Structures are given as structure tokens and as C-alpha cells.
CSV table of N, CA and C in Angstrom, one decimal:
chain,number,residue,atom,x,y,z
A,1,UNK,N,6.3,-41.7,6.7
A,1,UNK,CA,7.2,-42.6,7.0
A,1,UNK,C,8.2,-42.6,8.4
A,2,UNK,N,8.3,-43.5,9.4
A,2,UNK,CA,8.8,-43.3,10.6
A,2,UNK,C,10.5,-44.1,10.1
A,3,UNK,N,11.4,-43.3,10.5
A,3,UNK,CA,12.2,-43.6,10.3
A,3,UNK,C,13.6,-43.8,11.5
A,4,UNK,N,14.6,-45.3,11.5
A,4,UNK,CA,15.2,-44.5,12.8
A,4,UNK,C,16.8,-44.5,12.8
A,5,UNK,N,17.3,-44.1,13.7
A,5,UNK,CA,18.6,-44.3,13.8
A,5,UNK,C,19.7,-45.0,14.9
A,6,UNK,N,20.9,-45.5,14.4
A,6,UNK,CA,21.6,-46.0,15.5
A,6,UNK,C,22.6,-45.1,16.0
A,7,UNK,N,22.4,-45.2,17.0
A,7,UNK,CA,23.3,-44.5,18.2
A,7,UNK,C,24.6,-45.1,18.7
A,8,UNK,N,25.7,-44.3,19.7
A,8,UNK,CA,26.7,-44.7,19.9
A,8,UNK,C,26.5,-43.8,20.7
A,9,UNK,N,27.1,-44.6,22.2
A,9,UNK,CA,27.7,-43.7,23.6
A,9,UNK,C,29.2,-44.8,23.8
A,10,UNK,N,30.7,-43.9,24.2
A,10,UNK,CA,31.2,-44.4,24.5
A,10,UNK,C,32.0,-44.2,25.7
A,11,UNK,N,32.7,-44.8,26.0
A,11,UNK,CA,33.8,-45.3,27.2
A,11,UNK,C,33.4,-44.0,28.5
A,12,UNK,N,33.8,-42.5,27.4
A,12,UNK,CA,33.5,-41.7,28.0
A,12,UNK,C,32.1,-40.9,28.2
A,13,UNK,N,31.2,-41.6,27.3
A,13,UNK,CA,29.8,-40.8,27.7
A,13,UNK,C,29.2,-39.9,26.6
A,14,UNK,N,30.2,-39.7,25.8
A,14,UNK,CA,29.7,-38.9,25.1
A,14,UNK,C,29.1,-39.7,23.3
A,15,UNK,N,27.7,-39.4,23.3
A,15,UNK,CA,26.9,-40.0,22.2
A,15,UNK,C,27.1,-39.5,20.9
A,16,UNK,N,26.9,-40.3,19.8
A,16,UNK,CA,27.2,-40.5,18.3
A,16,UNK,C,25.8,-40.7,17.5
A,17,UNK,N,26.1,-40.1,16.6
A,17,UNK,CA,25.1,-40.4,15.4
A,17,UNK,C,25.8,-41.5,14.6
A,18,UNK,N,25.5,-43.0,14.6
A,18,UNK,CA,26.6,-43.6,13.9
A,18,UNK,C,26.1,-44.0,11.9
A,19,UNK,N,24.4,-44.2,12.5
A,19,UNK,CA,23.8,-44.5,11.1
A,19,UNK,C,21.9,-43.8,11.3
A,20,UNK,N,21.4,-42.8,10.1
A,20,UNK,CA,20.0,-42.8,10.1
A,20,UNK,C,19.0,-42.7,9.3
A,21,UNK,N,18.2,-42.5,8.9
A,21,UNK,CA,17.2,-42.8,7.8
A,21,UNK,C,16.9,-44.0,7.3
A,22,UNK,N,17.4,-45.2,8.3
A,22,UNK,CA,17.1,-46.4,8.0
A,22,UNK,C,15.6,-47.3,8.5
A,23,UNK,N,15.6,-48.1,8.9
A,23,UNK,CA,14.0,-49.0,8.8
A,23,UNK,C,14.4,-49.4,9.8
A,24,UNK,N,13.1,-49.8,10.6
A,24,UNK,CA,13.4,-50.5,12.2
A,24,UNK,C,14.5,-51.8,12.3
A,25,UNK,N,14.1,-52.7,11.2
A,25,UNK,CA,15.0,-53.8,11.0
A,25,UNK,C,16.4,-54.0,10.8
A,26,UNK,N,16.0,-52.8,9.8
A,26,UNK,CA,18.0,-52.3,9.2
A,26,UNK,C,18.5,-51.9,10.9
A,27,UNK,N,18.0,-51.2,11.2
A,27,UNK,CA,18.6,-49.9,12.5
A,27,UNK,C,19.0,-51.2,13.6
A,28,UNK,N,17.9,-52.0,13.4
A,28,UNK,CA,18.1,-53.1,14.5
A,28,UNK,C,19.8,-54.3,14.2
A,29,UNK,N,19.4,-54.6,13.3
A,29,UNK,CA,20.5,-55.1,13.0
A,29,UNK,C,21.9,-54.2,12.8
A,30,UNK,N,22.0,-53.3,12.7
A,30,UNK,CA,23.3,-53.0,12.6
A,30,UNK,C,23.6,-52.4,13.9
A,31,UNK,N,23.0,-52.2,14.8
A,31,UNK,CA,23.7,-51.8,16.2
A,31,UNK,C,24.1,-53.4,16.6
A,32,UNK,N,23.0,-54.6,16.6
A,32,UNK,CA,23.5,-55.4,16.8
A,32,UNK,C,24.8,-56.3,16.4
A,33,UNK,N,24.8,-55.5,14.8
A,33,UNK,CA,26.3,-55.9,14.1
A,33,UNK,C,27.4,-55.4,15.0
A,34,UNK,N,27.4,-54.3,15.8
A,34,UNK,CA,28.4,-53.2,16.2
A,34,UNK,C,28.1,-53.6,17.8
A,35,UNK,N,27.2,-53.9,18.3
A,35,UNK,CA,27.0,-54.4,19.8
A,35,UNK,C,28.0,-55.9,19.5
A,36,UNK,N,28.5,-56.7,18.5
A,36,UNK,CA,28.7,-58.2,18.7
A,36,UNK,C,30.5,-57.9,18.5
A,37,UNK,N,30.5,-57.0,17.8
A,37,UNK,CA,32.2,-56.4,18.1
A,37,UNK,C,33.1,-57.0,19.4
A,38,UNK,N,32.5,-56.7,20.1
A,38,UNK,CA,32.9,-56.2,21.9
A,38,UNK,C,33.6,-55.6,22.3
A,39,UNK,N,33.3,-54.2,21.3
A,39,UNK,CA,34.3,-53.0,22.2
A,39,UNK,C,33.5,-52.5,23.5
A,40,UNK,N,34.0,-51.4,24.0
A,40,UNK,CA,33.3,-50.8,24.9
A,40,UNK,C,31.8,-50.4,24.7
A,41,UNK,N,32.0,-49.4,23.5
A,41,UNK,CA,30.7,-48.8,23.0
A,41,UNK,C,29.3,-49.4,23.7
A,42,UNK,N,28.5,-48.5,24.0
A,42,UNK,CA,27.1,-48.9,23.7
A,42,UNK,C,26.4,-48.6,23.0
A,43,UNK,N,25.6,-49.6,21.4
A,43,UNK,CA,24.7,-49.5,20.5
A,43,UNK,C,23.1,-49.0,21.2
A,44,UNK,N,22.5,-48.2,20.3
A,44,UNK,CA,21.2,-48.7,20.3
A,44,UNK,C,20.3,-47.8,19.4
A,45,UNK,N,19.0,-48.1,19.2
A,45,UNK,CA,18.0,-47.8,18.2
A,45,UNK,C,17.3,-46.4,18.5
A,46,UNK,N,16.8,-45.4,17.8
A,46,UNK,CA,16.1,-44.6,18.5
A,46,UNK,C,15.5,-44.5,17.1
A,47,UNK,N,13.7,-44.1,17.2
A,47,UNK,CA,12.9,-43.9,15.9
A,47,UNK,C,13.5,-42.1,16.3
A,48,UNK,N,13.7,-41.4,14.5
A,48,UNK,CA,14.1,-40.0,14.3
A,48,UNK,C,12.7,-39.5,14.2
A,49,UNK,N,12.7,-38.8,14.5
A,49,UNK,CA,11.6,-37.1,14.5
A,49,UNK,C,11.8,-36.7,13.0
A,50,UNK,N,10.4,-36.9,11.8
A,50,UNK,CA,10.1,-36.8,11.2
A,50,UNK,C,10.4,-34.7,11.4
A,51,UNK,N,10.5,-34.3,9.9
A,51,UNK,CA,11.0,-32.8,9.8
A,51,UNK,C,9.3,-32.1,10.3
A,52,UNK,N,9.7,-31.0,11.2
A,52,UNK,CA,7.9,-30.3,11.7
A,52,UNK,C,7.2,-31.4,12.5
A,53,UNK,N,8.2,-32.4,13.0
A,53,UNK,CA,7.3,-32.5,14.3
A,53,UNK,C,7.4,-31.9,15.5
A,54,UNK,N,6.9,-31.6,16.4
A,54,UNK,CA,6.8,-31.4,18.0
A,54,UNK,C,7.8,-31.8,18.5
């Protein structure tokens, strides 16, 4: 099963994992929720690699 994570980049360019192991729609909803707060941070969704993927 493919899972997704929500990432955040702050105004200094530092990147952090916000949440992981989510379904795509759940990850997109969460990223949109954080974006709507109007902070300087950037949020986006990435596919997670399954254990053992190259």
C-alpha cells in the first residue's frame, strides 16, 4: 500500500516531516489545513517509500 507524508518548510529553508503513513486524501487535507492558517511555512505532500524500496 502506498502511503503519503506531509512535509513543512519554514522561512529559513529547514524541512520537517509533519505527519506520515497517511492515505493521499488525508495527507492533502492536512496540508491544506495547515496552509490555510496563513503562516510563512510551506506545506506539501510526498509519497513515502515502502521499506525495501530502492
